[in-house]
Each structure stands twice: as C-alpha cells, then as structure tokens.
CSV table of C-alpha atoms and ligand atoms in Angstrom, one decimal:
chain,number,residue,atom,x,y,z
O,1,UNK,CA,0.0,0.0,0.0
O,2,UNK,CA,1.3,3.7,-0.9
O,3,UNK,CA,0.8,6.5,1.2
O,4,UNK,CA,0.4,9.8,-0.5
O,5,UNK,CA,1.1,12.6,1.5
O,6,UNK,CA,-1.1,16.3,0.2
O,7,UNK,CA,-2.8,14.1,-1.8
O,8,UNK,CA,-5.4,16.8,-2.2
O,9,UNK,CA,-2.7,18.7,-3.6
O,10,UNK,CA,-1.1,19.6,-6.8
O,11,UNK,CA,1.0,17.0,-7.4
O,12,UNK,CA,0.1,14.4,-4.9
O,13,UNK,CA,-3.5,14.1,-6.5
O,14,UNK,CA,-1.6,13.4,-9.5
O,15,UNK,CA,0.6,10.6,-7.8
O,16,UNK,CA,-2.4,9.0,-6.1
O,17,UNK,CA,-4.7,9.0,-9.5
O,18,UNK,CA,-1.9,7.4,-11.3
O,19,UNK,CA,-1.2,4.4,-8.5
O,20,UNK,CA,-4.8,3.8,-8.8
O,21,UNK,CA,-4.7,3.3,-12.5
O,22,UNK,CA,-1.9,0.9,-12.2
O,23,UNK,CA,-4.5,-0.9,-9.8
O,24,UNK,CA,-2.4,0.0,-6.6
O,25,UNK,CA,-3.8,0.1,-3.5
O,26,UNK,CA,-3.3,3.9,-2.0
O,27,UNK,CA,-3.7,5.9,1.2
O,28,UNK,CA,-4.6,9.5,0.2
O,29,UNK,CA,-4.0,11.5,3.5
O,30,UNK,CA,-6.5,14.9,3.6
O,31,UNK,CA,-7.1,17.3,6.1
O,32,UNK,CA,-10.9,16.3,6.2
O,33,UNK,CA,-12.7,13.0,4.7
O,34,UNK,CA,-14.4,15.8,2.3
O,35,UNK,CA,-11.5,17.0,0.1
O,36,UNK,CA,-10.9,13.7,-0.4
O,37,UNK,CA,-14.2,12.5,-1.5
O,38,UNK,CA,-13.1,11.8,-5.3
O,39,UNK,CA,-10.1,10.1,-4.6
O,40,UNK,CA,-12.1,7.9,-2.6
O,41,UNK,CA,-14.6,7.3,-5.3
O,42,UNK,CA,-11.7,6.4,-7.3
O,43,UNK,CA,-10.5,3.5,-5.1
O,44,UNK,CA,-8.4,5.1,-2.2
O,45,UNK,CA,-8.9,4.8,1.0
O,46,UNK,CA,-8.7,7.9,3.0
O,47,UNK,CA,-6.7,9.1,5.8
O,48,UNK,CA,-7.3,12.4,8.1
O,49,UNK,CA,-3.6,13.4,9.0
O,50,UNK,CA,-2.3,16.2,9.8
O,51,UNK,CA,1.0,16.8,9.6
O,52,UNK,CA,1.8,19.0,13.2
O,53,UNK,CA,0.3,16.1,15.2
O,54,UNK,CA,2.4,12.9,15.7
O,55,UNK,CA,0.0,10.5,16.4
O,56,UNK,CA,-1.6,11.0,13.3
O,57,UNK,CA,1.1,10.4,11.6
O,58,UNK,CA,2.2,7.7,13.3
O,59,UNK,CA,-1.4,6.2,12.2
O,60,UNK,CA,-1.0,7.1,8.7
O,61,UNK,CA,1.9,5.6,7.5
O,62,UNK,CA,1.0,1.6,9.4
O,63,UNK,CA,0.8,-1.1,7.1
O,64,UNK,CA,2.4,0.7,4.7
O,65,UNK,CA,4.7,-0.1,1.3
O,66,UNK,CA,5.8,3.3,0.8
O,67,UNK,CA,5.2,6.7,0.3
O,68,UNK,CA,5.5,10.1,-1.6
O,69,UNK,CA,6.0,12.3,0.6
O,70,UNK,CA,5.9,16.0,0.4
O,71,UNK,CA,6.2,19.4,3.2
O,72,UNK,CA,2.7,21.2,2.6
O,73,UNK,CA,3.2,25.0,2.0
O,74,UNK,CA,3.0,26.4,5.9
O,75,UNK,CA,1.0,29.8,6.6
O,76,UNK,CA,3.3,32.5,4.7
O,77,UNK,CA,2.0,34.9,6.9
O,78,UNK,CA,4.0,33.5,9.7
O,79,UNK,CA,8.0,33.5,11.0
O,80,UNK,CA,10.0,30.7,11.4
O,81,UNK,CA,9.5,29.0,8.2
O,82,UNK,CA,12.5,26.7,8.3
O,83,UNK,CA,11.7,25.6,11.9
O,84,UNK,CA,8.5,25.1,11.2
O,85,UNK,CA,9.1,22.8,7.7
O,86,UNK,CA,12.0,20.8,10.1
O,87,UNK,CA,9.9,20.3,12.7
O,88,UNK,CA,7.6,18.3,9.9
O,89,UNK,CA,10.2,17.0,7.7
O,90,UNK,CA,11.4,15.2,11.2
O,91,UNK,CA,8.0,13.8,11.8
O,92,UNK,CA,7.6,12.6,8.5
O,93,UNK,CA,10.7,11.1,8.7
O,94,UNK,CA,10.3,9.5,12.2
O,95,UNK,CA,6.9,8.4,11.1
O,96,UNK,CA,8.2,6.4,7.9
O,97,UNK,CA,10.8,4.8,9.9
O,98,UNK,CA,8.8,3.6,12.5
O,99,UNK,CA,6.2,2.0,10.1
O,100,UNK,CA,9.9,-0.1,8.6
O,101,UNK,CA,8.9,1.6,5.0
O,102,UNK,CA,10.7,0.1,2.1
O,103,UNK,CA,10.9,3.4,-0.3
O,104,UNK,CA,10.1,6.6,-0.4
O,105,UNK,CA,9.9,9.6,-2.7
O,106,UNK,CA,10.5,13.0,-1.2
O,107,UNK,CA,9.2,15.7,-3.2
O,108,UNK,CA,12.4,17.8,-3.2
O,109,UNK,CA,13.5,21.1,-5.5
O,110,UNK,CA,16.3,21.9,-7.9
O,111,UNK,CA,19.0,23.5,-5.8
O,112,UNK,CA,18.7,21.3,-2.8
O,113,UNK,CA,22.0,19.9,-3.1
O,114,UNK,CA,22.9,23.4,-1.4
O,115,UNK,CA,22.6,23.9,2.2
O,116,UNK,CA,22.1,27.5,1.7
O,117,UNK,CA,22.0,30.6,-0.6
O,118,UNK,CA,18.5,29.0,-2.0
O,119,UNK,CA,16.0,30.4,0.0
O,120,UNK,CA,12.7,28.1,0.9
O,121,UNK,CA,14.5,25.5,-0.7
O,122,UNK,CA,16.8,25.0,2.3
O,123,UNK,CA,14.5,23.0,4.1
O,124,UNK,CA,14.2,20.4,1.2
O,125,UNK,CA,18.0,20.2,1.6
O,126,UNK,CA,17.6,19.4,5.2
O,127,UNK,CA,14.9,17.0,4.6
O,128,UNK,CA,17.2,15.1,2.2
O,129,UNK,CA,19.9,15.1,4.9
O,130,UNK,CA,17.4,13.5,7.4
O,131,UNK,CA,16.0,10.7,5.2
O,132,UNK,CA,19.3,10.1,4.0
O,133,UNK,CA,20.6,9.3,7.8
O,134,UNK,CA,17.8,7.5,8.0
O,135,UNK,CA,17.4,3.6,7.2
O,136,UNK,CA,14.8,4.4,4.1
O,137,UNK,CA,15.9,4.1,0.5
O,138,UNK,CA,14.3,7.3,-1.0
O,139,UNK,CA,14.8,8.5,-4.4
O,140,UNK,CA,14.7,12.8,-4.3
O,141,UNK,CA,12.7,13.9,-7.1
O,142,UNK,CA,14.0,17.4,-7.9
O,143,UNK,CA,11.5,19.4,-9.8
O,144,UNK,CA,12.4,22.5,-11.3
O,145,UNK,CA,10.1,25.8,-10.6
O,146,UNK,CA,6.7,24.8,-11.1
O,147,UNK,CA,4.6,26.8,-14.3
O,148,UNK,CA,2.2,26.8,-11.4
O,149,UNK,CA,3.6,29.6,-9.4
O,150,UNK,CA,2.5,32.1,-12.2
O,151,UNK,CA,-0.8,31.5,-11.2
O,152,UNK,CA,-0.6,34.1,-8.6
O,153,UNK,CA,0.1,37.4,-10.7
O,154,UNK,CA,-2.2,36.3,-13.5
O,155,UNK,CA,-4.9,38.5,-12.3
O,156,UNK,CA,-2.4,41.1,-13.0
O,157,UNK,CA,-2.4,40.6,-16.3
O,158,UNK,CA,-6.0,40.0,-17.0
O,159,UNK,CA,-6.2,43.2,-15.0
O,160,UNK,CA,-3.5,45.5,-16.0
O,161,UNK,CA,-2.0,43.8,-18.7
O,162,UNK,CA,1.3,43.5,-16.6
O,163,UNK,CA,3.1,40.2,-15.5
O,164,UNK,CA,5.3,40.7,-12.3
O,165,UNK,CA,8.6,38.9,-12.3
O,166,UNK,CA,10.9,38.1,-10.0
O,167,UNK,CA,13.6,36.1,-11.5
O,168,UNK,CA,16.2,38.9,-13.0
O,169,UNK,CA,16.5,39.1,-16.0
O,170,UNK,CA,13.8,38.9,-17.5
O,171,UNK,CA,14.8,37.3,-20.9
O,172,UNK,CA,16.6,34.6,-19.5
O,173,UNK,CA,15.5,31.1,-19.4
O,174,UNK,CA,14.2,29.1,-16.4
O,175,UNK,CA,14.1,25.6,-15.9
O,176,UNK,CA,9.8,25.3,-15.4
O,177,UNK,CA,8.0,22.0,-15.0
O,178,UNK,CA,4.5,21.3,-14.9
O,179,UNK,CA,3.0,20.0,-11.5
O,180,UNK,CA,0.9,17.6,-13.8
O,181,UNK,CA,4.6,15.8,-15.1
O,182,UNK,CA,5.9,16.2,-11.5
O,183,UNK,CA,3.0,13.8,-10.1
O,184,UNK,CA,3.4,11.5,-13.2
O,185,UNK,CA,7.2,11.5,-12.4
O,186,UNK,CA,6.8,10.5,-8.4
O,187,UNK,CA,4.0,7.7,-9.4
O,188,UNK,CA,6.6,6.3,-11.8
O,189,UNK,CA,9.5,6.2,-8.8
O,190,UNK,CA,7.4,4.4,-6.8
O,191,UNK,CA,5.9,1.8,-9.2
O,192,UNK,CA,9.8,1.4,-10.1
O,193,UNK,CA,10.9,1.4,-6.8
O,194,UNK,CA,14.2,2.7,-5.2
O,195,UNK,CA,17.1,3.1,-7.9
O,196,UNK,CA,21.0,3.6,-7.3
O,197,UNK,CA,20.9,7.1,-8.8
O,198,UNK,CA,18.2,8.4,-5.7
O,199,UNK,CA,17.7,11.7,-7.3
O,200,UNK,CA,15.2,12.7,-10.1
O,201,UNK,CA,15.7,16.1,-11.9
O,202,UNK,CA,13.0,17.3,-13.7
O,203,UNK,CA,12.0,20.4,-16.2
O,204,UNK,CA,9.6,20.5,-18.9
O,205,UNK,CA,10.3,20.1,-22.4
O,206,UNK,CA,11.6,23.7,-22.9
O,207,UNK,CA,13.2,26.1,-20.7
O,208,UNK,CA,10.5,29.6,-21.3
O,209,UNK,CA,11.9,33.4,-20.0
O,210,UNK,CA,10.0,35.6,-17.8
O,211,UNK,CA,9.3,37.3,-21.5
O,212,UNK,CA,8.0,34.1,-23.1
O,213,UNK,CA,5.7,33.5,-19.9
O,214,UNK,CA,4.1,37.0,-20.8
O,215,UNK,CA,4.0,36.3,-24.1
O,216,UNK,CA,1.6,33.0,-23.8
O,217,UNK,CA,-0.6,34.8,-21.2
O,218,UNK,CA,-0.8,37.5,-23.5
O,219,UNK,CA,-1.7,34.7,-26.6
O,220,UNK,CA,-4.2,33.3,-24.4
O,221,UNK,CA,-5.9,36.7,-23.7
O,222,UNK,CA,-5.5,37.9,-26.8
O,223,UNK,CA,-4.6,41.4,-24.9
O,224,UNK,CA,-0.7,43.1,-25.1
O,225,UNK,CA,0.9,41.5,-21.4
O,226,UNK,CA,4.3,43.4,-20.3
O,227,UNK,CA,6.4,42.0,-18.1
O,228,UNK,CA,7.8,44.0,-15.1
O,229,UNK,CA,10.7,43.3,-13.1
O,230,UNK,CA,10.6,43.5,-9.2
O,231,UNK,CA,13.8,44.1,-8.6
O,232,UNK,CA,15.7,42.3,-6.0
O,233,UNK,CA,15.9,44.8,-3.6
O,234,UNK,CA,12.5,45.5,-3.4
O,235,UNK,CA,11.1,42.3,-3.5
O,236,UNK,CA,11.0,41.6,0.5
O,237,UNK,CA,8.7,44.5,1.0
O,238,UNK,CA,6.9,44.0,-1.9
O,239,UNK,CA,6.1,40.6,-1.1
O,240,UNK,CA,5.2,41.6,2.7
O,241,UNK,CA,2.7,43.8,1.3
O,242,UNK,CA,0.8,40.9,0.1
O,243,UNK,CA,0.6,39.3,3.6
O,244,UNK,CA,4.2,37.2,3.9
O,245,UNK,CA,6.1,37.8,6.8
O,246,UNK,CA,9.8,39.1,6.6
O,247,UNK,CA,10.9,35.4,7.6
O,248,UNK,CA,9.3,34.0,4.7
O,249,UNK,CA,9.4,36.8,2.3
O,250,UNK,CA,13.6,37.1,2.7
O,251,UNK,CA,13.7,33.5,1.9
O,252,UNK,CA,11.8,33.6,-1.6
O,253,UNK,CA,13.7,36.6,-1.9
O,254,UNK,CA,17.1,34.8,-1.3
O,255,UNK,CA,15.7,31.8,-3.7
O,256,UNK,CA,15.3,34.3,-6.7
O,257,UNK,CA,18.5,35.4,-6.0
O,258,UNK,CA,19.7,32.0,-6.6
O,259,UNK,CA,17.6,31.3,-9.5
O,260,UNK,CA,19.2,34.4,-11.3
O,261,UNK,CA,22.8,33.7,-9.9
O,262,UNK,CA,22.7,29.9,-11.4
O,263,UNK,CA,23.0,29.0,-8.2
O,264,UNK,CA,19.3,27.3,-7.6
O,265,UNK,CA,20.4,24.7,-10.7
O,266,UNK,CA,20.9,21.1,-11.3
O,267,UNK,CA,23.5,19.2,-10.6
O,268,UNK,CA,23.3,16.3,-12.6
O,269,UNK,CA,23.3,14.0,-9.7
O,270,UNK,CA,20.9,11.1,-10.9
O,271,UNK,CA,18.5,11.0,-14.1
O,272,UNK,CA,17.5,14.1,-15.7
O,273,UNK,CA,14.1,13.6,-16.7
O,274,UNK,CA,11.6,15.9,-19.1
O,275,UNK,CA,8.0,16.5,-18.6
O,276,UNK,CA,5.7,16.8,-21.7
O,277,UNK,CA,3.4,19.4,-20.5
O,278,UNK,CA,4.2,22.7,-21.9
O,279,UNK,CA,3.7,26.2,-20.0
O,280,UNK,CA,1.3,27.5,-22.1
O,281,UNK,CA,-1.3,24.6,-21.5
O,282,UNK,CA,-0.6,25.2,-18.1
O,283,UNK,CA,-1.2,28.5,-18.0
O,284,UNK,CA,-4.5,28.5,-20.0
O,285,UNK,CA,-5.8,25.7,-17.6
O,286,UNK,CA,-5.2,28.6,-14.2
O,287,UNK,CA,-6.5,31.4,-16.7
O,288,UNK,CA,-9.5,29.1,-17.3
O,289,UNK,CA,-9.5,29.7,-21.3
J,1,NAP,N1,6.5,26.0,-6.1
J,1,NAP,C1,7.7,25.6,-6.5
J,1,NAP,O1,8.3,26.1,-7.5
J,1,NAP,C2,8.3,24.3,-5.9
J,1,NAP,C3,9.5,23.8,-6.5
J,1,NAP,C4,10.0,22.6,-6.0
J,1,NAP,C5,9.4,22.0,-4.9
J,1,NAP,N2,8.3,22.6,-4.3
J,1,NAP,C6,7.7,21.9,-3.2
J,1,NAP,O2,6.3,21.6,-3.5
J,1,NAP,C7,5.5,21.8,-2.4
J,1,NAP,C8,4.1,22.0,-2.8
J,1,NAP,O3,3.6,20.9,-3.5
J,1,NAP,P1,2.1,20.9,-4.2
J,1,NAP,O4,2.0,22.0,-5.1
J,1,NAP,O5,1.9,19.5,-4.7
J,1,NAP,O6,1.2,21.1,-2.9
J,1,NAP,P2,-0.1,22.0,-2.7
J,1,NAP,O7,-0.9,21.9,-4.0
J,1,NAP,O8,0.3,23.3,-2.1
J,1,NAP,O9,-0.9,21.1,-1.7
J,1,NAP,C9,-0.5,21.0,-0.3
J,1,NAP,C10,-1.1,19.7,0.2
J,1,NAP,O10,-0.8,19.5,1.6
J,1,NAP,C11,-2.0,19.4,2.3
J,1,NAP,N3,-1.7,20.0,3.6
J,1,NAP,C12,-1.6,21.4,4.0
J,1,NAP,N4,-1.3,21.5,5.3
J,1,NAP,C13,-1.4,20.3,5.8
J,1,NAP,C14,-1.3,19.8,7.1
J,1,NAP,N5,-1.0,20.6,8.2
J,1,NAP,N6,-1.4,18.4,7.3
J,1,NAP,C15,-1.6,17.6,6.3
J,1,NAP,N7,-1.7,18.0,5.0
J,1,NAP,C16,-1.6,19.3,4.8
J,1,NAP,C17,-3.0,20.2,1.5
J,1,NAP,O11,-4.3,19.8,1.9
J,1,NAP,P3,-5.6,20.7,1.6
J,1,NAP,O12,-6.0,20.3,0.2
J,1,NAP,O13,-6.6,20.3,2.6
J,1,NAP,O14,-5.2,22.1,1.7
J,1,NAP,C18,-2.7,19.7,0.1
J,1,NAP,O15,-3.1,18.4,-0.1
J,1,NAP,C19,6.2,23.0,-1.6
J,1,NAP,O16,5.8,23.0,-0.3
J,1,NAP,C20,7.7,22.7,-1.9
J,1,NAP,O17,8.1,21.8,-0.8
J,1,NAP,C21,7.8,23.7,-4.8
C-alpha cells in the first residue's frame, strides 16, 4: 500500500490517480474525509492526518509499502518557516521509519543539493539530509520551478496587462515543470521502486523566460501583457505587502537570487528527466481559457 502525503494537492492528486490506475492500493492523506471524496470514489482509502500532530502520523503511515511524501506549504503569513518545515520533515521522517517503509519519494526542489543561498529551498535540503541518515531508501525527485507559481500574478495581467517577475533578467530562461509531469514522475518512482541514482531532476520540455511566460498569457488573452521586473531589492517588501512575513518573504527573496545567480540549478546527480506538459497549456488551464 502507498501513502500519498497532500494528496489533495497539486501533485500528490496526480501521484495517487496514477497508483490507482496501475490498480495500486493507495492511502490519500487529507485534512478532512471531504476534500478527499473523489479520490475515494476512485478507489483510495482515505486518511485524516495532519501533519503537526504525531499521532496522526504515526497512524497514517501503518501497514504501509511506501510513500511520496511531500512538506505542505505552511502559513506565509508567519516567521520561522525553516523551523517550522523541520519540525515536519522530522515527523515525516520519524513516522516512515517507525512504520519499517521500504521506499520513499520525497518531493524535493532543484537547488537542494545546497545547504544554503536557495532560500525556501533549504528546508528540502535538510529534509534530504534526514532521510538520508535515516534507514529508508528514498529517491529525491527534484523538480524545477513549477509553471504553477504564475498563477498568482495572472490576475495582474487579465487586469492591467502587466506580469510581475521576480527572476532577474527577464529574458533569460528558467528551468519550469508542470506539476501535472511532477506527479506522473513520483507515481513512476514508486511503481519502479528505489534506484542507485536516488535523485530525479525534472523540467519540462523547454526552458520559457519571464518574456516568453508574458507572451503565452498575452496569446491566451488575446490582450498586449508586459512584463515588469521587481527588482531584487525590493522584493522583501513587496512581497510583505501581500501578507508574507519578513521570515518567509527574505527566503523567496534569497531563492530568486539564486535562481538568477545559477545558483538554484541542477547538478546532474541522478537522471534528468523531461516532462511533456508545456507552460502555455498550463497556464491556460489557471487562466481558465
Ligand atoms: N513552487 C515551486 O516552484 C516548488 C518547486 C520545488 C518544490 N516545491 C515543493 O512543492 C511543495 C508544494 O507541492 P504541491 O504544489 O503538490 O502542494 P499543494 O498543492 O500546495 O498542496 C498542499 C497539500 O498539503 C496538504 N496540507 C496542507 N497543510 C497540511 C497539514 N497541516 N497536514 C496535512 N496535510 C496538509 C493540503 O491539503 P488541503 O487540500 O486540505 O489544503 C494539500 O493536499 C512545496 O511545499 C515545496 O516543498 C515547490
């Protein structure tokens, strides 16, 4: 039996749907036996866990095979973001051990080969480090920004005809991936089992710009879209204005840094795999068109 961990998310919703397909029998863990309702009609069985309580857990991962496991995005709005994602990533961890699981696959990041200099990716890096002193094979899959994260200035440009960037330079390409491939990807580690490599990289089949981004939504809306460049050293505030706090806003500020310095990159440690999904379906689907 797999475990999916967020299964009600992006990509774990992905990972269950494709275990069930292959006729697998799967534990979709949800925050309520509601948001999971579909996953149950398609064959899982459901578990209520939540991740800040131990004994849930604990109870979640028994009689388990393995898992995918993933950190779910913590409250923005609060400090002490790297605390707060060790203080899970040691649970999950603890929890996996104690149920004697024979693989798992961590939803990591590109860039978390670095201890530091990459932001909110940091704590993927430490999470890494703790399964890998742990008895668990687990295979890393490193994703590479997901198309995803656009979604939140797109009401930008449907409104203003603006895209807000926060990469650099704006004509320069970024590794992007799909969360649809990423899901496809973890479901395919796990039906496959752990490998000697341990670490997945994955984009999607092209590498767009900030400019090429603007350009599809501005395709898709059929309406001019600019982009415009928060520039590093205002990004912290900027991004406080929208509700983060300066813990977490410093850190996505740090990981854009990174992105733009080549620093938050791959390594080539393991396969390098390519999604199929481009942006622009992607970014249709969150624009609804
Ligand atoms: N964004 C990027 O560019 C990027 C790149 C590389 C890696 N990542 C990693 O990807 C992660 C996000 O993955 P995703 O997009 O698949 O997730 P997502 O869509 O944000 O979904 C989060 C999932 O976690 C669940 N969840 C939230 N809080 C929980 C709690 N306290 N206990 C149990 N479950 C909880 C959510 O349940 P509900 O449905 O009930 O809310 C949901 O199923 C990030 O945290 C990061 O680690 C991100």
């Amino acid at each position: 039996m797999y475990v999916i961990v967020g299964a009600t998310g992006n990509t774990g919703r992905v990972v269950a749907e494709q275990l069930l397909a292959e006729g697998r029998e799967v534990r979709a863990w949800v925050r309520s036996e509601a948001r999971g309702a579909d996953l149950a009609e398609a064959g899982a069985s459901l578990a209520v866990v939540d991740v800040e309580d131990d004994a849930s857990v604990r109870a979640g991962f028994e009689g388990a095979r393995a898992a995918y496991l993933m950190l779910p995005p913590p409250d923005y709005s609060k400090d002490g973001f790297l605390a707060t994602r060790a203080r899970i990533a040691k649970r999950l961890v603890d929890g996996a051990v104690a149920a004697g699981l024979e693989h798992v696959v961590l939803l990591s990041s590109i860039g978390a080969q670095h201890p530091e200099g990459t932001g909110v990716i940091r704590s993927l890096h430490h999470t890494e480090e703790l399964l890998r002193a742990s008895a668990i094979p687990a295979t890393f899959l490193r994703p590479a920004y997901f198309v995803e994260n656009w979604g939140s200035v797109l009401p930008a440009a449907q409104g203003d005809g603006v895209l807000p960037q926060m990469l650099g330079d704006a004509t320069a390409p970024v590794p992007m991936v799909a969360t649809r491939d990423i899901g496809r990807a973890a479901a395919r580690a796990l039906l496959e089992g752990p490998s000697a490599a341990g670490v997945i990289e994955l984009e999607g089949p092209t590498r767009p710009s900030p400019v090429d981004i603007a350009a599809s939504v501005a395709s898709i809306l059929g309406r001019p879209v600019a982009p415009i460049d928060v520039p590093f050293d205002a990004q912290v505030a900027t991004l406080q204005s929208f509700g983060m706090s300066q813990d977490v806003a410093s850190l996505f500020n740090e990981m854009n840094r990174g992105i733009a310095a080549g620093h938050v990159t791959f390594d080539g440690s393991g396969t390098h795999e390519r999604g199929e999904t481009d942006a622009t379906t992607v970014l249709r689907a969150l624009l609804n068109a």
